[in-house]
Short mmCIF file of C-alpha atoms and ligand atoms in Angstrom, two decimals:
data_model
loop_
_atom_site.label_atom_id
_atom_site.label_comp_id
_atom_site.label_asym_id
_atom_site.label_seq_id
_atom_site.Cartn_x
_atom_site.Cartn_y
_atom_site.Cartn_z
CA MET O 8 -84.11 10.57 -35.41
CA GLU O 9 -86.28 7.73 -34.86
CA LEU O 10 -83.79 5.51 -34.05
CA GLY O 11 -82.14 8.05 -31.59
CA GLY O 12 -85.71 8.41 -29.85
CA ALA O 13 -85.98 4.79 -29.28
CA PHE O 14 -82.41 4.48 -28.01
CA THR O 15 -83.42 6.94 -25.36
CA ILE O 16 -86.51 5.54 -24.61
CA PHE O 17 -84.80 2.22 -24.27
CA LEU O 18 -81.86 3.77 -21.97
CA ALA O 19 -84.67 5.62 -19.94
CA LEU O 20 -86.40 2.18 -19.36
CA CYS O 21 -83.01 0.30 -18.50
CA LEU O 22 -82.27 3.36 -15.68
CA SER O 23 -85.43 3.06 -14.28
CA CYS O 24 -85.42 -0.84 -13.98
CA LEU O 25 -81.71 -0.03 -12.55
CA PHE O 26 -83.33 2.15 -10.05
CA ILE O 27 -86.47 0.12 -9.06
CA LEU O 28 -83.85 -2.76 -8.66
CA ILE O 29 -81.59 -0.73 -6.27
CA ALA O 30 -84.95 0.55 -4.00
CA TRP O 31 -86.15 -2.91 -4.27
CA LYS O 32 -82.75 -4.47 -3.10
CA GLN O 33 -82.91 -1.88 -0.17
CA ARG O 34 -86.49 -2.98 0.90
CA SER O 35 -85.52 -6.54 0.67
CA LYS O 36 -82.81 -6.14 3.27
CA GLY O 37 -85.78 -5.19 5.44
CA GLY O 38 -84.91 -1.69 5.85
CA LYS O 39 -87.60 0.74 6.69
CA LEU O 40 -86.34 4.31 5.83
CA PRO O 41 -87.73 7.02 7.52
CA PRO O 42 -89.88 9.20 4.98
CA GLY O 43 -88.95 11.61 2.73
CA PRO O 44 -89.93 12.89 -0.78
CA THR O 45 -90.54 10.44 -3.46
CA PRO O 46 -87.55 9.97 -5.81
CA ILE O 47 -87.59 10.48 -9.47
CA PRO O 48 -86.37 7.09 -10.78
CA PHE O 49 -82.12 7.34 -11.23
CA LEU O 50 -82.26 11.24 -10.79
CA GLY O 51 -83.07 10.55 -7.10
CA ASN O 52 -84.16 13.83 -5.26
CA LEU O 53 -81.92 16.06 -7.58
CA LEU O 54 -84.57 18.44 -8.25
CA GLN O 55 -85.63 19.26 -4.74
CA VAL O 56 -82.11 19.31 -3.48
CA SER O 57 -80.29 21.04 -6.42
CA THR O 58 -82.27 24.15 -6.68
CA ASP O 59 -80.88 25.90 -3.13
CA ALA O 60 -77.51 24.96 -1.46
CA THR O 61 -78.17 21.71 -0.27
CA PHE O 62 -78.04 22.58 3.46
CA GLN O 63 -81.03 25.03 2.90
CA SER O 64 -82.88 22.07 1.01
CA PHE O 65 -82.48 19.91 4.05
CA MET O 66 -84.11 22.56 6.54
CA LYS O 67 -87.23 22.98 4.11
CA LEU O 68 -87.67 19.29 3.85
CA LYS O 69 -87.29 19.11 7.74
CA GLU O 70 -90.36 21.22 7.97
CA LYS O 71 -92.62 18.57 5.95
CA TYR O 72 -90.82 15.39 7.06
CA GLY O 73 -89.72 16.05 10.64
CA PRO O 74 -86.09 15.80 12.25
CA VAL O 75 -85.25 12.45 10.58
CA PHE O 76 -86.01 11.78 6.93
CA THR O 77 -84.42 10.01 3.82
CA VAL O 78 -83.41 11.78 0.64
CA TYR O 79 -81.89 9.96 -2.28
CA MET O 80 -78.69 11.35 -3.65
CA GLY O 81 -79.17 10.10 -7.26
CA PRO O 82 -79.90 6.24 -6.50
CA ARG O 83 -78.60 6.19 -3.15
CA PRO O 84 -80.60 6.66 -0.06
CA VAL O 85 -79.29 8.88 2.69
CA VAL O 86 -80.85 9.56 6.07
CA VAL O 87 -80.80 13.23 7.18
CA LEU O 88 -80.54 13.89 11.14
CA CYS O 89 -81.69 17.66 12.14
CA GLY O 90 -81.72 19.18 15.58
CA HIS O 91 -80.07 18.44 18.73
CA GLU O 92 -82.12 15.23 20.11
CA ALA O 93 -81.95 13.51 16.76
CA VAL O 94 -78.10 14.13 16.09
CA LYS O 95 -77.17 13.14 19.70
CA GLU O 96 -79.53 10.05 19.75
CA ALA O 97 -77.55 8.58 16.80
CA LEU O 98 -74.09 9.84 17.24
CA VAL O 99 -73.99 9.61 21.03
CA ASP O 100 -76.57 7.17 22.27
CA LYS O 101 -75.74 4.80 19.43
CA ALA O 102 -72.44 5.98 18.70
CA ASP O 103 -71.14 2.50 17.64
CA ASP O 104 -73.78 1.82 15.25
CA PHE O 105 -73.24 5.36 13.62
CA SER O 106 -69.75 5.27 13.91
CA GLY O 107 -68.89 4.58 9.84
CA ARG O 108 -67.88 7.37 7.61
CA GLY O 109 -70.07 7.71 4.96
CA GLU O 110 -69.49 8.22 1.33
CA LEU O 111 -67.79 11.78 0.53
CA ALA O 112 -67.71 11.14 -3.39
CA SER O 113 -66.24 14.42 -4.40
CA ILE O 114 -62.96 13.37 -2.92
CA GLU O 115 -63.35 9.53 -2.59
CA ARG O 116 -61.18 9.30 -5.93
CA ASN O 117 -58.49 10.34 -4.04
CA PHE O 118 -58.66 8.39 -0.80
CA GLN O 119 -60.29 5.20 -1.69
CA GLY O 120 -61.03 4.38 1.74
CA TYR O 121 -57.35 5.61 3.13
CA GLY O 122 -56.20 7.78 5.68
CA VAL O 123 -57.86 8.27 9.11
CA ALA O 124 -60.79 10.59 8.20
CA LEU O 125 -62.43 8.42 5.49
CA ALA O 126 -61.55 5.14 6.60
CA ASN O 127 -63.84 2.60 8.33
CA GLY O 128 -63.73 -0.73 10.53
CA GLU O 129 -60.00 -1.69 11.67
CA ARG O 130 -58.50 0.35 9.71
CA TRP O 131 -59.86 3.68 11.28
CA ARG O 132 -59.83 2.51 14.61
CA ILE O 133 -55.90 1.42 14.06
CA LEU O 134 -55.25 5.21 12.32
CA ARG O 135 -57.47 6.84 14.90
CA ARG O 136 -56.03 5.28 17.95
CA PHE O 137 -52.42 5.82 16.36
CA SER O 138 -52.86 9.28 15.59
CA LEU O 139 -54.37 10.41 18.77
CA THR O 140 -51.27 9.05 20.41
CA ILE O 141 -48.70 10.76 18.75
CA LEU O 142 -50.52 14.05 18.40
CA ARG O 143 -50.70 13.87 22.13
CA ASP O 144 -46.89 12.62 22.54
CA PHE O 145 -46.31 15.71 20.26
CA GLY O 146 -47.90 17.71 22.70
CA MET O 147 -51.43 17.73 21.65
CA GLY O 148 -53.56 18.83 24.84
CA LYS O 149 -50.13 19.33 26.89
CA ARG O 150 -48.00 22.52 27.07
CA SER O 151 -45.77 21.89 23.96
CA ILE O 152 -48.49 22.22 21.78
CA GLU O 153 -49.25 25.66 23.19
CA GLU O 154 -45.82 26.74 23.12
CA ARG O 155 -45.96 26.15 19.12
CA ILE O 156 -49.09 28.13 18.95
CA GLN O 157 -47.65 30.72 21.01
CA GLU O 158 -44.53 30.91 19.14
CA GLU O 159 -46.45 31.12 15.64
CA ALA O 160 -48.64 33.50 17.12
CA GLY O 161 -45.65 35.76 17.75
CA PHE O 162 -44.64 35.53 14.06
CA LEU O 163 -48.10 36.60 12.91
CA LEU O 164 -48.38 39.51 14.76
CA GLU O 165 -44.70 40.62 13.44
CA GLU O 166 -46.41 39.92 10.06
CA LEU O 167 -49.33 42.14 11.07
CA ARG O 168 -47.09 44.96 12.24
CA LYS O 169 -45.59 45.28 8.82
CA THR O 170 -49.02 45.97 7.52
CA LYS O 171 -48.87 49.31 9.56
CA GLY O 172 -52.52 49.40 9.54
CA GLU O 173 -52.77 49.34 5.66
CA PRO O 174 -55.90 47.19 3.96
CA ILE O 175 -55.50 43.49 4.08
CA ASP O 176 -57.41 40.42 3.17
CA PRO O 177 -56.42 38.24 6.17
CA THR O 178 -56.83 34.77 4.52
CA PHE O 179 -53.39 33.91 3.99
CA PHE O 180 -51.87 35.79 7.04
CA LEU O 181 -53.85 33.68 8.95
CA SER O 182 -53.66 30.05 7.06
CA ARG O 183 -49.79 30.44 6.87
CA THR O 184 -49.61 30.94 11.03
CA VAL O 185 -52.32 28.27 11.48
CA SER O 186 -50.90 25.62 9.41
CA ASN O 187 -47.66 25.86 10.79
CA VAL O 188 -48.78 24.95 13.83
CA ILE O 189 -49.94 21.42 12.32
CA SER O 190 -46.96 21.42 10.11
CA SER O 191 -44.71 21.63 12.90
CA VAL O 192 -46.24 18.42 14.21
CA VAL O 193 -46.61 16.14 11.39
CA PHE O 194 -43.38 17.34 9.11
CA GLY O 195 -41.42 18.36 12.17
CA SER O 196 -40.70 22.17 11.29
CA ARG O 197 -42.60 25.42 10.43
CA PHE O 198 -42.40 26.88 6.87
CA ASP O 199 -41.14 30.51 6.39
CA TYR O 200 -43.81 32.93 5.58
CA GLU O 201 -42.18 33.89 2.42
CA ASP O 202 -41.83 30.25 1.12
CA LYS O 203 -43.52 29.81 -2.21
CA GLN O 204 -44.22 26.13 -2.02
CA PHE O 205 -46.04 27.03 1.20
CA LEU O 206 -48.24 29.71 0.12
CA LYS O 207 -49.11 27.36 -3.14
CA LEU O 208 -49.73 24.38 -0.93
CA LEU O 209 -52.18 26.99 1.46
CA GLN O 210 -53.73 28.06 -2.21
CA MET O 211 -54.35 24.68 -3.21
CA ILE O 212 -56.20 23.75 0.32
CA ASN O 213 -58.25 26.83 0.33
CA GLU O 214 -59.30 26.21 -3.11
CA SER O 215 -60.10 22.49 -2.49
CA PHE O 216 -62.15 23.59 0.32
CA ILE O 217 -64.16 25.87 -1.92
CA GLU O 218 -64.43 23.50 -4.55
CA MET O 219 -65.63 20.68 -2.34
CA SER O 220 -68.69 23.07 -1.22
CA THR O 221 -69.71 24.15 -4.90
CA PRO O 222 -73.26 22.87 -6.74
CA TRP O 223 -70.39 20.97 -8.98
CA ALA O 224 -69.34 18.86 -6.16
CA GLN O 225 -72.84 18.16 -5.01
CA LEU O 226 -73.87 17.06 -8.35
CA TYR O 227 -70.81 14.82 -8.31
CA ASP O 228 -71.86 13.41 -4.69
CA MET O 229 -74.97 12.61 -6.50
CA TYR O 230 -73.73 11.00 -9.59
CA SER O 231 -70.27 10.29 -9.19
CA GLY O 232 -70.53 6.77 -11.06
CA VAL O 233 -71.15 8.91 -14.29
CA MET O 234 -69.75 12.16 -13.34
CA GLN O 235 -66.30 10.74 -12.87
CA TYR O 236 -65.62 9.85 -16.69
CA LEU O 237 -66.97 13.65 -17.87
CA PRO O 238 -65.01 16.43 -18.11
CA GLY O 239 -65.60 19.65 -16.02
CA ARG O 240 -65.14 21.56 -13.20
CA HIS O 241 -65.71 18.98 -10.67
CA ASN O 242 -62.55 17.47 -11.52
CA ARG O 243 -60.55 19.97 -10.52
CA ILE O 244 -60.71 19.13 -6.95
CA TYR O 245 -59.26 15.92 -7.72
CA TYR O 246 -56.07 17.18 -9.30
CA LEU O 247 -55.73 19.64 -6.32
CA ILE O 248 -55.56 16.91 -3.94
CA GLU O 249 -53.42 14.61 -5.92
CA GLU O 250 -51.04 17.42 -6.07
CA LEU O 251 -51.17 17.75 -2.15
CA LYS O 252 -50.81 14.02 -1.99
CA ASP O 253 -47.37 14.28 -4.11
CA PHE O 254 -45.91 16.99 -1.64
CA ILE O 255 -46.88 14.87 1.21
CA ALA O 256 -45.17 11.53 -0.44
CA SER O 257 -42.05 13.75 -1.26
CA LYS O 258 -42.09 14.67 2.46
CA VAL O 259 -42.16 11.17 3.53
CA LYS O 260 -38.98 10.23 1.24
CA VAL O 261 -36.79 12.97 2.83
CA ASN O 262 -37.99 11.78 6.09
CA GLU O 263 -37.32 8.06 5.26
CA ALA O 264 -33.61 8.97 4.10
CA SER O 265 -32.76 10.94 7.69
CA LEU O 266 -34.61 8.55 9.88
CA ASP O 267 -33.30 8.12 13.02
CA PRO O 268 -35.33 5.36 14.62
CA GLN O 269 -34.47 6.40 18.49
CA ASN O 270 -35.21 10.17 17.78
CA PRO O 271 -38.72 10.56 15.81
CA ARG O 272 -38.95 14.29 14.89
CA ASP O 273 -42.55 14.29 13.79
CA PHE O 274 -45.87 12.26 13.10
CA ILE O 275 -44.06 11.02 9.80
CA ASP O 276 -41.53 9.64 11.51
CA CYS O 277 -43.39 7.72 14.06
CA PHE O 278 -45.39 6.05 11.20
CA ILE O 279 -42.50 5.04 9.41
CA ILE O 280 -41.07 3.53 12.44
CA LYS O 281 -44.52 1.66 12.79
CA MET O 282 -44.37 0.65 9.31
CA HIS O 283 -40.75 -1.10 9.95
CA GLN O 284 -41.71 -2.75 12.96
CA ASP O 285 -44.77 -4.09 11.06
CA LYS O 286 -43.03 -5.27 7.71
CA ASN O 287 -43.51 -8.75 8.36
CA ASN O 288 -47.27 -8.61 8.70
CA PRO O 289 -49.14 -8.72 5.19
CA ASN O 290 -52.61 -7.25 6.79
CA THR O 291 -50.66 -4.09 8.44
CA GLU O 292 -52.59 -0.86 8.05
CA PHE O 293 -49.21 0.92 8.83
CA ASN O 294 -48.45 1.36 4.70
CA LEU O 295 -47.24 4.04 2.65
CA LYS O 296 -51.10 4.92 1.53
CA ASN O 297 -52.16 5.37 5.08
CA LEU O 298 -49.24 7.52 5.98
CA VAL O 299 -49.66 9.88 2.98
CA LEU O 300 -53.61 10.01 3.41
CA THR O 301 -53.54 10.31 7.14
CA THR O 302 -51.00 13.08 7.00
CA LEU O 303 -52.96 14.88 4.31
CA ASN O 304 -56.29 14.42 6.64
CA LEU O 305 -54.18 16.02 9.65
CA PHE O 306 -52.69 18.92 7.49
CA PHE O 307 -55.79 19.79 5.58
CA ALA O 308 -58.04 19.57 8.67
CA GLY O 309 -55.68 21.15 10.59
CA THR O 310 -55.35 24.12 8.34
CA GLU O 311 -58.41 25.26 6.52
CA THR O 312 -61.39 24.81 9.59
CA VAL O 313 -59.19 26.82 12.10
CA SER O 314 -58.16 29.51 9.76
CA SER O 315 -61.62 29.77 8.11
CA THR O 316 -63.02 30.12 11.67
CA LEU O 317 -60.47 33.07 12.56
CA ARG O 318 -61.28 34.59 9.27
CA TYR O 319 -65.12 34.52 9.72
CA GLY O 320 -64.64 35.61 13.53
CA MET O 321 -62.80 38.61 12.53
CA LEU O 322 -65.52 39.69 10.10
CA LEU O 323 -68.06 39.37 12.97
CA LEU O 324 -65.91 41.70 15.20
CA LEU O 325 -65.83 44.18 12.55
CA LYS O 326 -69.90 44.03 12.25
CA TYR O 327 -70.07 44.00 16.10
CA PRO O 328 -67.34 46.30 17.29
CA GLU O 329 -69.39 46.76 20.77
CA VAL O 330 -68.15 43.42 21.23
CA GLU O 331 -64.70 43.75 20.30
CA VAL O 332 -64.40 46.64 22.95
CA LYS O 333 -65.44 44.38 25.57
CA ILE O 334 -62.82 41.49 24.69
CA HIS O 335 -60.58 44.34 24.75
CA GLU O 336 -61.49 45.10 28.22
CA GLU O 337 -60.99 41.61 29.55
CA ILE O 338 -57.93 41.11 27.88
CA ASP O 339 -56.47 44.36 29.53
CA GLN O 340 -57.84 42.93 32.85
CA VAL O 341 -56.78 39.82 32.58
CA ILE O 342 -53.92 39.48 30.49
CA GLY O 343 -52.60 43.04 30.13
CA PRO O 344 -50.49 44.54 27.42
CA HIS O 345 -47.11 42.60 27.84
CA LYS O 346 -47.94 38.92 28.81
CA ILE O 347 -48.07 36.28 26.25
CA PRO O 348 -51.64 35.26 26.44
CA SER O 349 -51.68 31.39 27.46
CA VAL O 350 -54.51 28.61 28.13
CA ASP O 351 -54.77 29.32 31.68
CA ASP O 352 -56.14 32.71 31.03
CA ARG O 353 -59.71 31.08 29.33
CA VAL O 354 -60.93 30.26 32.42
CA LYS O 355 -60.77 34.06 33.66
CA MET O 356 -61.97 35.18 30.26
CA PRO O 357 -65.52 34.07 30.15
CA TYR O 358 -66.60 37.02 27.84
CA THR O 359 -63.94 36.17 25.48
CA ASP O 360 -64.67 32.17 25.63
CA ALA O 361 -68.35 32.79 24.97
CA VAL O 362 -67.48 35.06 21.83
CA ILE O 363 -65.28 32.58 20.64
CA HIS O 364 -68.04 29.91 21.08
CA GLU O 365 -70.53 32.17 19.29
CA ILE O 366 -68.55 32.48 16.19
CA GLN O 367 -67.86 28.61 16.02
CA ARG O 368 -71.56 28.58 16.25
CA LEU O 369 -72.76 31.00 14.02
CA THR O 370 -70.27 30.15 11.35
CA ASP O 371 -71.07 27.14 11.26
CA ILE O 372 -67.99 25.87 9.21
CA VAL O 373 -68.97 22.29 8.66
CA PRO O 374 -72.71 22.58 8.14
CA MET O 375 -73.76 19.15 6.92
CA GLY O 376 -71.24 17.58 9.24
CA VAL O 377 -69.26 14.88 7.40
CA PRO O 378 -71.25 11.78 6.34
CA HIS O 379 -71.33 8.82 8.84
CA ASN O 380 -72.41 4.99 7.99
CA VAL O 381 -74.17 2.63 9.99
CA ILE O 382 -71.69 -0.16 10.63
CA ARG O 383 -74.74 -2.83 11.17
CA ASP O 384 -78.67 -2.96 10.53
CA THR O 385 -79.32 -0.27 13.06
CA GLN O 386 -83.08 0.38 14.65
CA PHE O 387 -83.74 4.22 14.97
CA ARG O 388 -86.81 5.79 16.02
CA GLY O 389 -89.22 2.94 14.85
CA TYR O 390 -87.25 2.72 11.59
CA LEU O 391 -84.60 -0.08 10.43
CA LEU O 392 -81.39 1.60 8.45
CA PRO O 393 -79.93 -1.31 6.72
CA LYS O 394 -76.05 -1.78 7.38
CA GLY O 395 -74.15 0.43 5.17
CA THR O 396 -76.65 3.26 5.13
CA ASP O 397 -75.23 6.84 4.69
CA VAL O 398 -76.30 9.56 7.72
CA PHE O 399 -75.92 13.21 7.40
CA PRO O 400 -75.73 14.65 10.64
CA LEU O 401 -76.96 18.27 10.02
CA LEU O 402 -74.38 20.12 12.71
CA GLY O 403 -75.75 23.26 11.64
CA SER O 404 -79.21 22.59 12.49
CA VAL O 405 -77.86 21.67 16.06
CA LEU O 406 -75.88 24.89 16.00
CA LYS O 407 -79.06 26.60 15.31
CA ASP O 408 -81.68 24.34 17.22
CA PRO O 409 -83.88 27.23 18.63
CA LYS O 410 -84.68 24.91 21.71
CA TYR O 411 -80.96 25.60 22.67
CA PHE O 412 -80.47 28.88 21.37
CA ARG O 413 -82.67 31.78 22.26
CA TYR O 414 -81.56 33.49 19.14
CA PRO O 415 -80.20 31.10 16.67
CA ASP O 416 -79.61 33.08 13.72
CA ALA O 417 -78.18 36.43 15.59
CA PHE O 418 -74.73 36.81 16.97
CA TYR O 419 -75.27 36.80 20.49
CA PRO O 420 -72.42 35.85 22.91
CA GLN O 421 -74.86 35.87 25.66
CA HIS O 422 -75.86 32.18 24.37
CA PHE O 423 -72.78 31.11 26.32
CA LEU O 424 -72.95 33.13 29.30
CA ASP O 425 -75.22 33.16 32.68
CA GLU O 426 -76.94 36.06 34.18
CA GLN O 427 -73.62 36.43 36.40
CA GLY O 428 -71.72 36.89 33.26
CA ARG O 429 -69.80 33.34 33.74
CA PHE O 430 -69.32 30.98 31.16
CA ARG O 431 -72.22 28.67 30.51
CA LYS O 432 -71.86 25.26 28.43
CA ASN O 433 -74.48 24.51 26.20
CA GLU O 434 -75.07 20.53 25.22
CA ALA O 435 -75.98 21.51 21.25
CA PHE O 436 -72.56 23.28 20.91
CA VAL O 437 -71.15 20.44 18.55
CA PRO O 438 -69.23 22.45 15.60
CA PHE O 439 -66.71 19.34 16.28
CA SER O 440 -69.49 16.79 15.90
CA SER O 441 -69.95 14.48 18.62
CA GLY O 442 -69.41 10.62 19.64
CA LYS O 443 -66.89 8.30 18.16
CA ARG O 444 -65.78 10.38 15.26
CA ILE O 445 -65.35 13.56 17.07
CA CYS O 446 -63.01 15.88 15.60
CA LEU O 447 -59.55 14.36 15.96
CA GLY O 448 -58.33 17.95 16.32
CA GLU O 449 -60.82 19.24 18.45
CA ALA O 450 -58.42 19.88 21.71
CA MET O 451 -55.94 21.67 19.35
CA ALA O 452 -58.08 23.81 17.58
CA ARG O 453 -59.79 25.11 20.67
CA MET O 454 -56.41 26.01 21.83
CA GLU O 455 -55.42 27.75 18.57
CA LEU O 456 -58.66 29.71 18.67
CA PHE O 457 -58.33 31.05 21.73
CA LEU O 458 -54.59 31.95 21.71
CA TYR O 459 -54.92 33.46 18.30
CA PHE O 460 -58.08 35.84 19.00
CA THR O 461 -56.33 37.24 22.42
CA SER O 462 -52.92 37.66 20.68
CA ILE O 463 -54.33 39.42 18.14
CA LEU O 464 -57.13 41.67 19.90
CA GLN O 465 -54.37 42.39 22.60
CA ASN O 466 -52.20 43.69 19.98
CA PHE O 467 -54.21 45.50 17.36
CA SER O 468 -57.92 46.75 17.05
CA LEU O 469 -59.59 45.90 13.90
CA ARG O 470 -60.77 48.46 11.64
CA SER O 471 -63.57 47.96 8.96
CA LEU O 472 -63.36 49.44 5.21
CA VAL O 473 -66.79 49.88 5.36
CA PRO O 474 -69.64 51.11 7.87
CA PRO O 475 -70.17 47.82 10.00
CA LYS O 476 -73.96 47.96 9.21
CA ASP O 477 -73.17 47.28 5.68
CA ILE O 478 -70.78 44.23 6.30
CA ASP O 479 -72.61 41.28 4.79
CA ILE O 480 -71.68 38.14 6.48
CA THR O 481 -73.55 35.63 4.52
CA PRO O 482 -70.83 33.08 3.21
CA LYS O 483 -69.41 33.25 0.14
CA VAL O 484 -70.20 29.64 -0.84
CA SER O 485 -72.16 27.11 1.19
CA GLY O 486 -72.19 23.38 0.72
CA PHE O 487 -69.78 20.95 2.59
CA GLY O 488 -68.33 23.97 4.18
CA ASN O 489 -69.76 27.68 5.10
CA ILE O 490 -66.73 30.11 3.29
CA PRO O 491 -66.61 33.18 4.45
CA PRO O 492 -67.11 36.12 2.29
CA THR O 493 -63.77 37.95 0.96
CA TYR O 494 -63.32 41.06 2.68
CA GLU O 495 -60.61 43.70 3.81
CA LEU O 496 -59.58 45.14 7.21
CA CYS O 497 -57.02 47.56 8.86
CA LEU O 498 -55.11 46.61 11.78
CA MET O 499 -54.51 49.54 13.82
CA ALA O 500 -51.56 48.73 16.61
CA ARG O 501 -52.88 49.44 20.29
C1 HEM F 624 -62.47 25.00 14.21
C2 HEM F 624 -61.69 24.08 13.86
C3 HEM F 624 -62.15 22.49 13.41
C4 HEM F 624 -63.60 22.01 13.12
C5 HEM F 624 -64.82 22.98 13.35
C6 HEM F 624 -63.62 20.90 12.80
C7 HEM F 624 -64.80 19.92 12.47
C8 HEM F 624 -64.35 18.67 12.24
C9 HEM F 624 -65.72 17.74 12.03
C10 HEM F 624 -67.18 18.41 12.03
C11 HEM F 624 -65.49 16.55 11.84
C12 HEM F 624 -66.32 15.17 11.25
C13 HEM F 624 -66.68 14.59 12.76
C14 HEM F 624 -67.78 13.72 12.65
O1 HEM F 624 -67.42 12.76 11.44
O2 HEM F 624 -68.46 13.34 12.77
C15 HEM F 624 -64.34 16.74 11.90
C16 HEM F 624 -63.33 15.31 11.66
C17 HEM F 624 -62.12 15.38 11.76
N1 HEM F 624 -61.10 16.35 12.22
FE1 HEM F 624 -61.70 18.34 12.40
N2 HEM F 624 -62.02 20.27 12.79
C18 HEM F 624 -61.55 21.20 13.36
C19 HEM F 624 -59.81 21.20 13.63
C20 HEM F 624 -59.40 20.26 13.19
C21 HEM F 624 -57.79 19.95 13.58
C22 HEM F 624 -56.79 21.24 13.95
C23 HEM F 624 -57.34 18.77 12.81
C24 HEM F 624 -56.13 18.39 13.15
C25 HEM F 624 -55.32 18.62 13.88
C26 HEM F 624 -58.60 18.20 12.78
C27 HEM F 624 -58.82 16.89 12.40
C28 HEM F 624 -59.79 16.20 12.18
C29 HEM F 624 -59.76 14.67 11.73
C30 HEM F 624 -58.34 13.80 11.39
C31 HEM F 624 -61.07 14.14 11.57
C32 HEM F 624 -61.55 12.79 11.10
C33 HEM F 624 -61.78 12.06 12.42
C34 HEM F 624 -62.32 10.48 12.07
O3 HEM F 624 -63.09 10.52 10.91
O4 HEM F 624 -62.26 10.03 13.19
N3 HEM F 624 -59.87 18.98 12.77
N4 HEM F 624 -63.51 18.14 12.43
#
């Protein structure tokens, strides 16, 4: 017993020394970090942060320390940016300095710095340029991607008609159709909605997004060094992502076996062709790891974000039926009952456009953004952030910045309309973030949101199973993502 006590004290002393050493190393690099709560040796700010969802605790710290402060995730200092001004100053005005990717510990084990979304330096630049070019050639921002969405929306409507107004949980109706759009770009074809493997993949993606947002993931983010060796729920996400990786690797094998270099069918083919061209370059970034993980980044990000936004959006329309009525009116005026909605209709539909913006603003799918990292010692608002410091741009605090939005916590489409009912931009609308790391799929996502919302509402009215006033729109889980509550609705043919 006594020996055990002495050992505990010895261990505590060692950990304190380690912590002081890290803090000292930080200071000796010349860093004067923004102020923040005093960390407890080794534990960092765990106690302050873990009692609430991380985002909420950060907002409380903002009240005390202002829009730029430092918290310790375990022994690691992280600078948090709140509100439009601070985030813009970092991500836009000092875009290059803040262009690194910070540690997303809960999935770093799977990615280890490979794949466009978690890469840094030259690797990131090369993969980002390549991905954007290929997505564009396959129709991103052009007509053909629009046609793919229109076609997929047609399949969705067919499925929804089959429900004959019976109650449904919209989750997998939406994720199957949205995922098929990015699938047709990266894998060259869509999946059948009845395909069991497809549904399993979507369930895994959905579960991963939820797992990334649980308190377990938060604990893992703080103490990955220790937690990765411990059993527990935090490991679930690792196995889920490994399975998704295996699926993509098997797709790559099929593509390799049937490749025609003159006729690339999809993103994977284009990447394999580049691998062949670069095969004598030992430093090339066009290797199997980057192929599998970049494809996974696109498939994952291209599925879950858009389908969660649609799902949350439909819930908001159930809660505010008067908004749905106005969208129906605009659809009837501009598109009519028979024409397939197209992106060109958007400029003629300011109200619908404003509602979609307001849905994205209020649902705030990625509230803390994806962590960034400063790629060199960086002066910021009188502080010196040493190279390698992680930075959280709290996108949720920008989307709800009271200086830019009159009723930050309300669903108020007029945030995006002027007095004449014309669409009005708002510079604090940043659900896709901003600067050099801005979402690579923004153009595609915006098209999808418009075409899916208009296609669904052109053909159906949404009916809630409970009175609108009883609909609770609080996220089911809030962490890395804001996960919409589970609900059912009926789609009544118009
Ligand atoms: C409503 C839909 C979407 C939202 C709200 C969203 C949001 C975001 C956010 C906040 C980031 C982090 C940006 C940063 O680091 O500052 C991001 C990055 C990214 N998104 Fe999206 N996204 C959406 C749809 C998509 C789609 C459809 C794709 C794929 C085609 C996609 C692919 C990516 C990729 C690859 C990155 C990493 C970019 C990089 O690190 O350079 N996203 N997204």
